[in-house]
Amino acid sequence: MNDHYFTAEPASADERRLIRVGLAGREVDLETAPGVFSPGHLDLGTQVLLRHLPPPPDGRLLDLGCGWGPLALTAALLKPEVRVTAVDVNRRALDLLERNAARLGASASIEASEPDAVPAKRRFDAIWSNPPIRIGKPQLHALLTAWLPRLTPGGEAHLVVQKNLGADSLASWIAKQGWGDIEKVGSAKGFRVLKVTRAAD
């Protein structure tokens, strides 16, 4: 069985369970299942990212690789009027996010979607992501090339990447793409938080 969290249809049994996590200053019970990223707890990289994020924007936010939803749900809890597009190739993860959004009364703020279903013209004022580094460098570069240019002028992307999985080399690669300025805005427990700011027109 070759069952990764970046598989569209996980082969593992869809055994749902609740875990308690801290999001947006509250303790909440959320649904997870095998076959998605970090099903048993809020992973360390996402914890580091959450500590270094600015408030959600007034407009649209993209949660790139949303999993069961900690980033999207945090944005919706902090600012219910935000419009979050949460994308993942894993359909089980998208179902979990929709169920968790309903559990927290945040369904109006969050649209869970497969990547190809997002309208091509949609732009985002912010992107939050713990990107799937383990898909491999070519696929990761293709993923970021597809989404980072969709930032609005002045928009910001915040990415968390493990240092020993190539955070610094990824930052160097992003800097060469011409999408905007990149800087390291946080570092903790072996993770780097990178901010990409799209140039204003």
Short mmCIF file of C-alpha atoms in Angstrom, two decimals:
data_model
loop_
_atom_site.label_atom_id
_atom_site.label_comp_id
_atom_site.label_asym_id
_atom_site.label_seq_id
_atom_site.Cartn_x
_atom_site.Cartn_y
_atom_site.Cartn_z
CA MET A 1 0.00 0.00 0.00
CA ASN A 2 1.49 3.31 -1.09
CA ASP A 3 -0.67 5.62 0.99
CA HIS A 4 0.66 9.18 1.34
CA TYR A 5 -1.14 12.24 2.64
CA PHE A 6 -0.76 13.69 -0.87
CA THR A 7 -2.77 10.77 -2.35
CA ALA A 8 -6.13 11.81 -3.79
CA GLU A 9 -7.94 8.75 -2.43
CA PRO A 10 -6.13 7.30 0.62
CA ALA A 11 -6.20 3.51 0.79
CA SER A 12 -6.13 3.35 4.59
CA ALA A 13 -9.35 2.76 6.49
CA ASP A 14 -11.38 5.93 6.94
CA GLU A 15 -11.60 5.65 10.72
CA ARG A 16 -12.68 9.02 12.05
CA ARG A 17 -11.76 10.24 15.51
CA LEU A 18 -11.69 13.47 17.47
CA ILE A 19 -8.56 15.20 18.71
CA ARG A 20 -8.35 18.29 20.91
CA VAL A 21 -6.16 21.12 19.62
CA GLY A 22 -5.57 24.75 20.47
CA LEU A 23 -6.51 27.12 17.63
CA ALA A 24 -6.99 30.88 17.73
CA GLY A 25 -6.73 30.95 21.51
CA ARG A 26 -9.34 28.26 22.12
CA GLU A 27 -9.40 24.52 22.69
CA VAL A 28 -11.49 22.73 20.08
CA ASP A 29 -12.33 19.13 19.21
CA LEU A 30 -11.74 18.34 15.55
CA GLU A 31 -12.21 15.30 13.35
CA THR A 32 -9.25 13.53 11.75
CA ALA A 33 -8.59 10.19 10.08
CA PRO A 34 -5.70 8.09 8.76
CA GLY A 35 -4.39 8.90 5.30
CA VAL A 36 -4.13 12.66 5.84
CA PHE A 37 -1.23 14.77 7.07
CA SER A 38 -0.58 14.57 10.83
CA PRO A 39 -3.87 12.90 11.79
CA GLY A 40 -3.05 12.51 15.48
CA HIS A 41 -2.04 16.02 16.49
CA LEU A 42 -1.27 19.55 15.35
CA ASP A 43 2.12 19.07 13.72
CA LEU A 44 5.15 21.00 14.91
CA GLY A 45 5.70 22.92 11.66
CA THR A 46 2.14 24.24 11.63
CA GLN A 47 2.48 25.22 15.29
CA VAL A 48 5.59 27.24 14.43
CA LEU A 49 3.85 28.85 11.45
CA LEU A 50 0.80 29.81 13.50
CA ARG A 51 3.01 31.65 15.99
CA HIS A 52 4.49 33.82 13.22
CA LEU A 53 1.42 34.65 11.14
CA PRO A 54 -0.07 38.14 10.87
CA PRO A 55 -3.83 38.56 11.30
CA PRO A 56 -5.91 37.23 8.41
CA PRO A 57 -6.51 39.76 5.61
CA ASP A 58 -9.81 41.49 4.99
CA GLY A 59 -10.16 39.77 1.61
CA ARG A 60 -9.20 36.32 0.35
CA LEU A 61 -6.77 33.87 1.92
CA LEU A 62 -5.42 30.66 0.40
CA ASP A 63 -4.59 27.69 2.64
CA LEU A 64 -2.32 25.70 0.33
CA GLY A 65 -2.29 22.02 1.32
CA CYS A 66 -4.96 22.41 3.98
CA GLY A 67 -5.11 18.89 5.41
CA TRP A 68 -7.80 18.60 8.08
CA GLY A 69 -7.77 22.36 8.37
CA PRO A 70 -5.78 23.99 11.19
CA LEU A 71 -4.70 27.05 9.16
CA ALA A 72 -8.04 27.64 7.44
CA LEU A 73 -9.95 27.16 10.69
CA THR A 74 -7.63 29.53 12.56
CA ALA A 75 -8.18 32.24 9.96
CA ALA A 76 -11.96 31.78 10.11
CA LEU A 77 -12.04 31.82 13.91
CA LEU A 78 -9.92 34.97 14.08
CA LYS A 79 -11.80 36.82 11.34
CA PRO A 80 -15.16 35.30 10.31
CA GLU A 81 -15.49 37.71 7.38
CA VAL A 82 -12.33 36.39 5.70
CA ARG A 83 -12.87 34.27 2.58
CA VAL A 84 -10.63 31.20 2.78
CA THR A 85 -9.98 28.96 -0.19
CA ALA A 86 -8.52 25.74 1.26
CA VAL A 87 -6.99 23.41 -1.32
CA ASP A 88 -5.69 19.86 -1.08
CA VAL A 89 -5.39 16.95 -3.50
CA ASN A 90 -6.50 14.59 -0.70
CA ARG A 91 -10.29 14.29 -0.86
CA ARG A 92 -10.49 12.80 2.63
CA ALA A 93 -8.71 15.86 4.00
CA LEU A 94 -11.17 18.16 2.22
CA ASP A 95 -14.11 16.27 3.72
CA LEU A 96 -12.56 16.51 7.17
CA LEU A 97 -12.06 20.25 6.77
CA GLU A 98 -15.66 20.76 5.71
CA ARG A 99 -16.88 18.76 8.70
CA ASN A 100 -14.57 20.64 11.07
CA ALA A 101 -15.68 24.00 9.67
CA ALA A 102 -19.29 22.99 10.29
CA ARG A 103 -18.39 21.81 13.80
CA LEU A 104 -16.95 25.27 14.60
CA GLY A 105 -19.64 27.27 12.81
CA ALA A 106 -17.12 28.47 10.23
CA SER A 107 -18.54 26.99 7.03
CA ALA A 108 -19.49 30.40 5.64
CA SER A 109 -15.84 31.49 5.73
CA ILE A 110 -14.19 28.43 4.15
CA GLU A 111 -14.38 26.84 0.72
CA ALA A 112 -12.62 23.46 0.59
CA SER A 113 -11.55 22.64 -2.94
CA GLU A 114 -9.38 20.45 -5.10
CA PRO A 115 -6.72 22.64 -6.76
CA ASP A 116 -8.09 22.35 -10.30
CA ALA A 117 -11.54 23.50 -9.16
CA VAL A 118 -10.35 26.95 -8.03
CA PRO A 119 -11.22 29.58 -10.67
CA ALA A 120 -8.08 30.54 -12.60
CA LYS A 121 -8.76 34.26 -12.18
CA ARG A 122 -9.06 34.14 -8.38
CA ARG A 123 -6.36 36.11 -6.56
CA PHE A 124 -5.41 36.05 -2.89
CA ASP A 125 -4.41 38.72 -0.39
CA ALA A 126 -2.56 36.13 1.70
CA ILE A 127 -1.31 32.57 1.36
CA TRP A 128 -0.63 30.39 4.40
CA SER A 129 1.03 27.04 3.85
CA ASN A 130 2.92 24.17 5.39
CA PRO A 131 3.78 22.91 1.90
CA PRO A 132 4.16 19.18 1.14
CA ILE A 133 7.95 19.11 0.89
CA ARG A 134 8.02 15.33 0.56
CA ILE A 135 6.34 15.36 -2.86
CA GLY A 136 9.82 16.12 -4.25
CA LYS A 137 11.57 19.25 -5.43
CA PRO A 138 10.19 19.38 -9.03
CA GLN A 139 6.61 18.90 -7.84
CA LEU A 140 7.07 21.40 -5.02
CA HIS A 141 8.46 24.01 -7.39
CA ALA A 142 5.55 23.40 -9.77
CA LEU A 143 3.09 23.80 -6.88
CA LEU A 144 4.56 27.12 -5.76
CA THR A 145 4.82 28.34 -9.36
CA ALA A 146 1.11 27.69 -9.77
CA TRP A 147 0.02 29.58 -6.65
CA LEU A 148 2.48 32.22 -5.43
CA PRO A 149 1.99 34.42 -8.54
CA ARG A 150 -1.69 34.60 -7.61
CA LEU A 151 -0.98 36.93 -4.71
CA THR A 152 -2.50 40.38 -5.10
CA PRO A 153 -0.07 43.34 -5.24
CA GLY A 154 1.27 43.79 -1.72
CA GLY A 155 -0.09 40.41 -0.68
CA GLU A 156 1.95 38.12 1.55
CA ALA A 157 2.62 34.39 1.58
CA HIS A 158 3.86 32.70 4.74
CA LEU A 159 5.41 29.25 4.35
CA VAL A 160 6.94 26.96 6.98
CA VAL A 161 9.70 24.58 5.91
CA GLN A 162 11.93 22.30 7.96
CA LYS A 163 15.54 23.46 7.83
CA ASN A 164 16.94 20.00 7.18
CA LEU A 165 14.45 19.47 4.35
CA GLY A 166 15.80 22.43 2.39
CA ALA A 167 14.24 25.61 3.78
CA ASP A 168 17.24 27.77 2.87
CA SER A 169 17.64 26.37 -0.64
CA LEU A 170 13.91 26.80 -1.23
CA ALA A 171 14.14 30.43 -0.10
CA SER A 172 17.01 30.98 -2.56
CA TRP A 173 14.99 29.41 -5.37
CA ILE A 174 11.91 31.55 -4.60
CA ALA A 175 14.09 34.68 -4.55
CA LYS A 176 15.12 33.99 -8.15
CA GLN A 177 11.56 33.68 -9.47
CA GLY A 178 10.68 37.38 -9.42
CA TRP A 179 7.46 36.96 -7.46
CA GLY A 180 8.44 39.50 -4.81
CA ASP A 181 10.68 39.96 -1.80
CA ILE A 182 11.41 36.99 0.45
CA GLU A 183 12.63 37.06 4.03
CA LYS A 184 12.90 34.72 6.99
CA VAL A 185 10.52 35.98 9.67
CA GLY A 186 10.78 33.16 12.17
CA SER A 187 12.80 30.12 13.17
CA ALA A 188 12.03 27.55 15.85
CA LYS A 189 12.49 23.85 16.52
CA GLY A 190 14.26 23.24 13.22
CA PHE A 191 11.71 25.10 11.09
CA ARG A 192 11.98 28.31 9.08
CA VAL A 193 9.04 30.64 8.43
CA LEU A 194 9.45 32.38 5.08
CA LYS A 195 7.48 35.45 3.97
CA VAL A 196 7.06 36.32 0.31
CA THR A 197 5.68 39.82 -0.34
CA ARG A 198 4.31 40.46 -3.82
CA ALA A 199 5.50 43.74 -5.28
CA ALA A 200 2.87 46.46 -5.53
CA ASP A 201 1.91 47.44 -9.07
#
